[in-house]
PDB file of C-alpha atoms in Angstrom:
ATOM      1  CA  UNK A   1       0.000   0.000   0.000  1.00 45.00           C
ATOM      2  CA  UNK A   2       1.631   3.244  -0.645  1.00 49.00           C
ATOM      3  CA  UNK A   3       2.627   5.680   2.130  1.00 50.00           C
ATOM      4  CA  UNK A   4       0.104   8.637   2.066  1.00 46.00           C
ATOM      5  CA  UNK A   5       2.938  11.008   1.978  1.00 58.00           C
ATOM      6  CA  UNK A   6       4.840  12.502   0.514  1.00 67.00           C
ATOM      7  CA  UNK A   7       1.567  15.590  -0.207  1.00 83.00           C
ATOM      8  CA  UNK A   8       0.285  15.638  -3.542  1.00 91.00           C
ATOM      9  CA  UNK A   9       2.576  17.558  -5.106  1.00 94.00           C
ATOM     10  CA  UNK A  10       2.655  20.667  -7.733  1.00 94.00           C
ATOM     11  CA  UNK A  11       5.520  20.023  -9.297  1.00 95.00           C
ATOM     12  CA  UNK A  12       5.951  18.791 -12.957  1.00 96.00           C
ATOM     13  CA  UNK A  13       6.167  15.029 -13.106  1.00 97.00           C
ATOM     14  CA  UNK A  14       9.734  14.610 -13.695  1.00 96.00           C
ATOM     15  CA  UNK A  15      10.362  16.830 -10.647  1.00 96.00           C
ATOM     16  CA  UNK A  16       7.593  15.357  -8.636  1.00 97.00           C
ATOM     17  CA  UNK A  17       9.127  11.566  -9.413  1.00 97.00           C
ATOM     18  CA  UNK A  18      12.612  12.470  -7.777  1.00 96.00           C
ATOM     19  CA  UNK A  19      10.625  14.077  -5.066  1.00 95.00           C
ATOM     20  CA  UNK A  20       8.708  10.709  -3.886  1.00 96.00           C
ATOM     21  CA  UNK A  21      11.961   8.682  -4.951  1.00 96.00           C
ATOM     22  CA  UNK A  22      14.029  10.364  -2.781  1.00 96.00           C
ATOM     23  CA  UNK A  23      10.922  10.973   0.010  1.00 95.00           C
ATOM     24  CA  UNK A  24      11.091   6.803  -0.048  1.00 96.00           C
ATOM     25  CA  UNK A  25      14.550   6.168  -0.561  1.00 96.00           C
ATOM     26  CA  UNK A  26      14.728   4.694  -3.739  1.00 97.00           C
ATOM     27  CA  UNK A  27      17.367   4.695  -6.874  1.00 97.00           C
ATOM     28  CA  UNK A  28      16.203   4.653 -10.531  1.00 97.00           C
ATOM     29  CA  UNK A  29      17.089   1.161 -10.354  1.00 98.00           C
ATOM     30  CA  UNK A  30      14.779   0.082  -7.346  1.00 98.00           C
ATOM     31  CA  UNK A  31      12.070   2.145  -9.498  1.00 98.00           C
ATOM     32  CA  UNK A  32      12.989   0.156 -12.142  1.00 98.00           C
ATOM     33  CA  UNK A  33      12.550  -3.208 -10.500  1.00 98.00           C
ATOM     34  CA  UNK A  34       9.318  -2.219  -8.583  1.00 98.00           C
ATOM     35  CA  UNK A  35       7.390  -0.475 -11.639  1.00 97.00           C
ATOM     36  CA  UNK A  36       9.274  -2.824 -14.371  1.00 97.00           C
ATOM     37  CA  UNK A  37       9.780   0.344 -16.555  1.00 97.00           C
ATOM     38  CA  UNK A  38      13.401   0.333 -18.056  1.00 97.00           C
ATOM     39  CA  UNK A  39      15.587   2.261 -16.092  1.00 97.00           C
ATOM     40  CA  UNK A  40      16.200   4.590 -19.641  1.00 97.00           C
ATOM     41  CA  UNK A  41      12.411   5.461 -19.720  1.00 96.00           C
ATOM     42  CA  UNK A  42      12.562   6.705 -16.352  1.00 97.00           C
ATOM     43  CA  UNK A  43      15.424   8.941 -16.742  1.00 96.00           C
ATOM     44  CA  UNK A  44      14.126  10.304 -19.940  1.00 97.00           C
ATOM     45  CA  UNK A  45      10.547  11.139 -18.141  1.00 94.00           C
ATOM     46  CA  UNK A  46      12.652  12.925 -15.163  1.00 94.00           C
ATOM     47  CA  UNK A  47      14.846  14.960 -17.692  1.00 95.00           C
ATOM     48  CA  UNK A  48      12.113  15.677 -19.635  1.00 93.00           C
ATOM     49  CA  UNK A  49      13.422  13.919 -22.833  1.00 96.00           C
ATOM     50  CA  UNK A  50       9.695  12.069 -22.842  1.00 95.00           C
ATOM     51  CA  UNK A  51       6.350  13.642 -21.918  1.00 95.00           C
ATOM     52  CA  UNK A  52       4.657  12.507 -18.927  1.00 96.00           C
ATOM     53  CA  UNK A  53       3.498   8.765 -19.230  1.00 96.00           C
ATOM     54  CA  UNK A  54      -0.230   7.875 -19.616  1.00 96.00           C
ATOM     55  CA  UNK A  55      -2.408   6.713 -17.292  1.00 96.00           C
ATOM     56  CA  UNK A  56      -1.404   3.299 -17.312  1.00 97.00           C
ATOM     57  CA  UNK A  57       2.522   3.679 -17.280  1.00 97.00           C
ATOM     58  CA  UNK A  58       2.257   6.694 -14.509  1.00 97.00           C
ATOM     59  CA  UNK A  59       0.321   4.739 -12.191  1.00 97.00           C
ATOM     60  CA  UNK A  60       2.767   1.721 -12.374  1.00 97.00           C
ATOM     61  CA  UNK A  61       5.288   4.707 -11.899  1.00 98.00           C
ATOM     62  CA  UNK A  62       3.578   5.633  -9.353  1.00 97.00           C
ATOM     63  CA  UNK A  63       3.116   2.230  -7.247  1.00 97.00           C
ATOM     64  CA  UNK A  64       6.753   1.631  -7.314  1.00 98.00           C
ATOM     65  CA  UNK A  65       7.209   4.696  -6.053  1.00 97.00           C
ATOM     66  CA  UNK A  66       5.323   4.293  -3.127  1.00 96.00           C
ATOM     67  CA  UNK A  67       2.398   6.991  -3.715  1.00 96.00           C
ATOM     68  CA  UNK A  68      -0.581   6.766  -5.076  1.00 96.00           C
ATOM     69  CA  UNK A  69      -1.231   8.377  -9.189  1.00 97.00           C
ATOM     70  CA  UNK A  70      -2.990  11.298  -7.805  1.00 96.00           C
ATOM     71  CA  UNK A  71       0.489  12.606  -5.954  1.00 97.00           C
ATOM     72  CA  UNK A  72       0.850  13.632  -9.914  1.00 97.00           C
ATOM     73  CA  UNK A  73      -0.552  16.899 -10.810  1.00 96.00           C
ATOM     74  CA  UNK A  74      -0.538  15.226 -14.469  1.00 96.00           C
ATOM     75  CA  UNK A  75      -2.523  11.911 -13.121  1.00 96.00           C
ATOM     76  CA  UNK A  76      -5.057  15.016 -11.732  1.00 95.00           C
ATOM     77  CA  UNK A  77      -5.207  17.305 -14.337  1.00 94.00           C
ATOM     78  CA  UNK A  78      -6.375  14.032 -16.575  1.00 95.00           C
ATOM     79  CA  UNK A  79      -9.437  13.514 -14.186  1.00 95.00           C
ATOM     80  CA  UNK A  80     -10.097  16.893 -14.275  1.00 92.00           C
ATOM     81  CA  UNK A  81     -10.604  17.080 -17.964  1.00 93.00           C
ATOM     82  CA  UNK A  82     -13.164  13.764 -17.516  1.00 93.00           C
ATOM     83  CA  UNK A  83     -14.909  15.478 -15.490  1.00 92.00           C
ATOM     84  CA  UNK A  84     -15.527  18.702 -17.414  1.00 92.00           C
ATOM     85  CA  UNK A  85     -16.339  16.602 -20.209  1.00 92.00           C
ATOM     86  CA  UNK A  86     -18.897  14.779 -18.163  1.00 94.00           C
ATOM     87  CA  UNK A  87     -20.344  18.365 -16.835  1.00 93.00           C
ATOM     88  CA  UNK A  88     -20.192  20.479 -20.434  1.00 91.00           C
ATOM     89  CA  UNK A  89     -22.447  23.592 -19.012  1.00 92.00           C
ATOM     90  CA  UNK A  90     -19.558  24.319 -16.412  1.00 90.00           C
ATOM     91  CA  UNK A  91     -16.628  23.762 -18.967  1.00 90.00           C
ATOM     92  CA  UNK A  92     -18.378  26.106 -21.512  1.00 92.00           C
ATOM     93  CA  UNK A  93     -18.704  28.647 -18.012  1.00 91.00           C
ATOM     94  CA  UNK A  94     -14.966  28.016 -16.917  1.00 90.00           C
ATOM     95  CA  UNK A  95     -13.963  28.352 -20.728  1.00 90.00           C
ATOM     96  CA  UNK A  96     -15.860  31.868 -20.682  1.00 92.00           C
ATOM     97  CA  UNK A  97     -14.125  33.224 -17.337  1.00 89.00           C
ATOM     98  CA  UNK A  98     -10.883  31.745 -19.005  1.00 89.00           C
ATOM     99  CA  UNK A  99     -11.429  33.831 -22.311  1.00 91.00           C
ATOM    100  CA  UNK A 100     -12.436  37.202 -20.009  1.00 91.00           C
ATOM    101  CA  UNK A 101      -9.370  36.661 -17.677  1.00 90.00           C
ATOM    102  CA  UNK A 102     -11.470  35.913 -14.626  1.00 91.00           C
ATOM    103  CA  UNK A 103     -10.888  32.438 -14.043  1.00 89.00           C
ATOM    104  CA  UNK A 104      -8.713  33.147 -11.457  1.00 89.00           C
ATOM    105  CA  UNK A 105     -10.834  34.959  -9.502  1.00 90.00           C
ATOM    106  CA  UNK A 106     -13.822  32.554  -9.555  1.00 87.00           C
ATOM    107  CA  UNK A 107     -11.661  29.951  -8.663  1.00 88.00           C
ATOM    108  CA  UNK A 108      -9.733  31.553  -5.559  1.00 91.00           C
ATOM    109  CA  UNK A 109     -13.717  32.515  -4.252  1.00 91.00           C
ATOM    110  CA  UNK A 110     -13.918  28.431  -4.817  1.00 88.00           C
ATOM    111  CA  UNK A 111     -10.863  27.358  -2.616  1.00 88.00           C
ATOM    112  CA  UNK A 112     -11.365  30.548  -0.364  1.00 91.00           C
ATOM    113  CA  UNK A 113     -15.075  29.244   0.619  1.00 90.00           C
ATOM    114  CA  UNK A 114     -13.900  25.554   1.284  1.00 86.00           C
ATOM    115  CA  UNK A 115     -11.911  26.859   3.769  1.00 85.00           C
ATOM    116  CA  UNK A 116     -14.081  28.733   5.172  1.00 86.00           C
ATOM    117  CA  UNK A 117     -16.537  25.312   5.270  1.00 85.00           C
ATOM    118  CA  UNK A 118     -13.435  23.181   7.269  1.00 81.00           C
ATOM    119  CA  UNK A 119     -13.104  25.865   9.899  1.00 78.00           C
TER     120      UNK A 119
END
């Protein structure tokens, strides 16, 4: 079962992956062995020499790295996408705050009144 930390992080996933390698003490080639992805790949997804894996590959990435896919802000952004696919009348309003340079706004009201639900 993977540890619940390291956080989810922010970082891009080649930065991210070196961050929960090194959170869990592991070398390319212990990655290697646990997520049987060629040691090559790995390197080339940390440097940036590959784009981020798909689903499938990141979350065997990701369980030999000892967190779970959605530590990746890739692995999230994915879902994300789903979901505004599955919900088109609030993609078409997020698109139209994008488009007017308000989207930031709206969504900082969002994460501002969540907090204010938790305290």
């Amino acid at each position: 079962m993977p540890d619940p930390s390291p956080e989810w992080s922010t970082a891009p996933f080649g930065e991210a992956l070196r961050a929960a390698m090194a959170h869990h003490g592991l070398s390319f080639r212990d990655l290697e062995s646990r997520a049987l992805v060629p040691v090559g790949n790995l390197h080339d997804h940390v440097s940036g020499k590959r784009p981020p894996p798909g689903d499938d590959l990141l979350e065997r990435i990701a369980r030999g790295a000892k967190v779970e896919p959605a530590y990746f802000r890739e692995w999230r952004e994915r879902r994300l996408i789903e979901l505004l696919r599955d919900v088109p009348e609030l993609e078409l309003r997020l698109s139209r705050h994008g488009l007017a340079g308000t989207l930031g706004a709206v969504l900082q009201r969002l994460v501002d009144a969540e907090g204010a639900e938790r305290r």
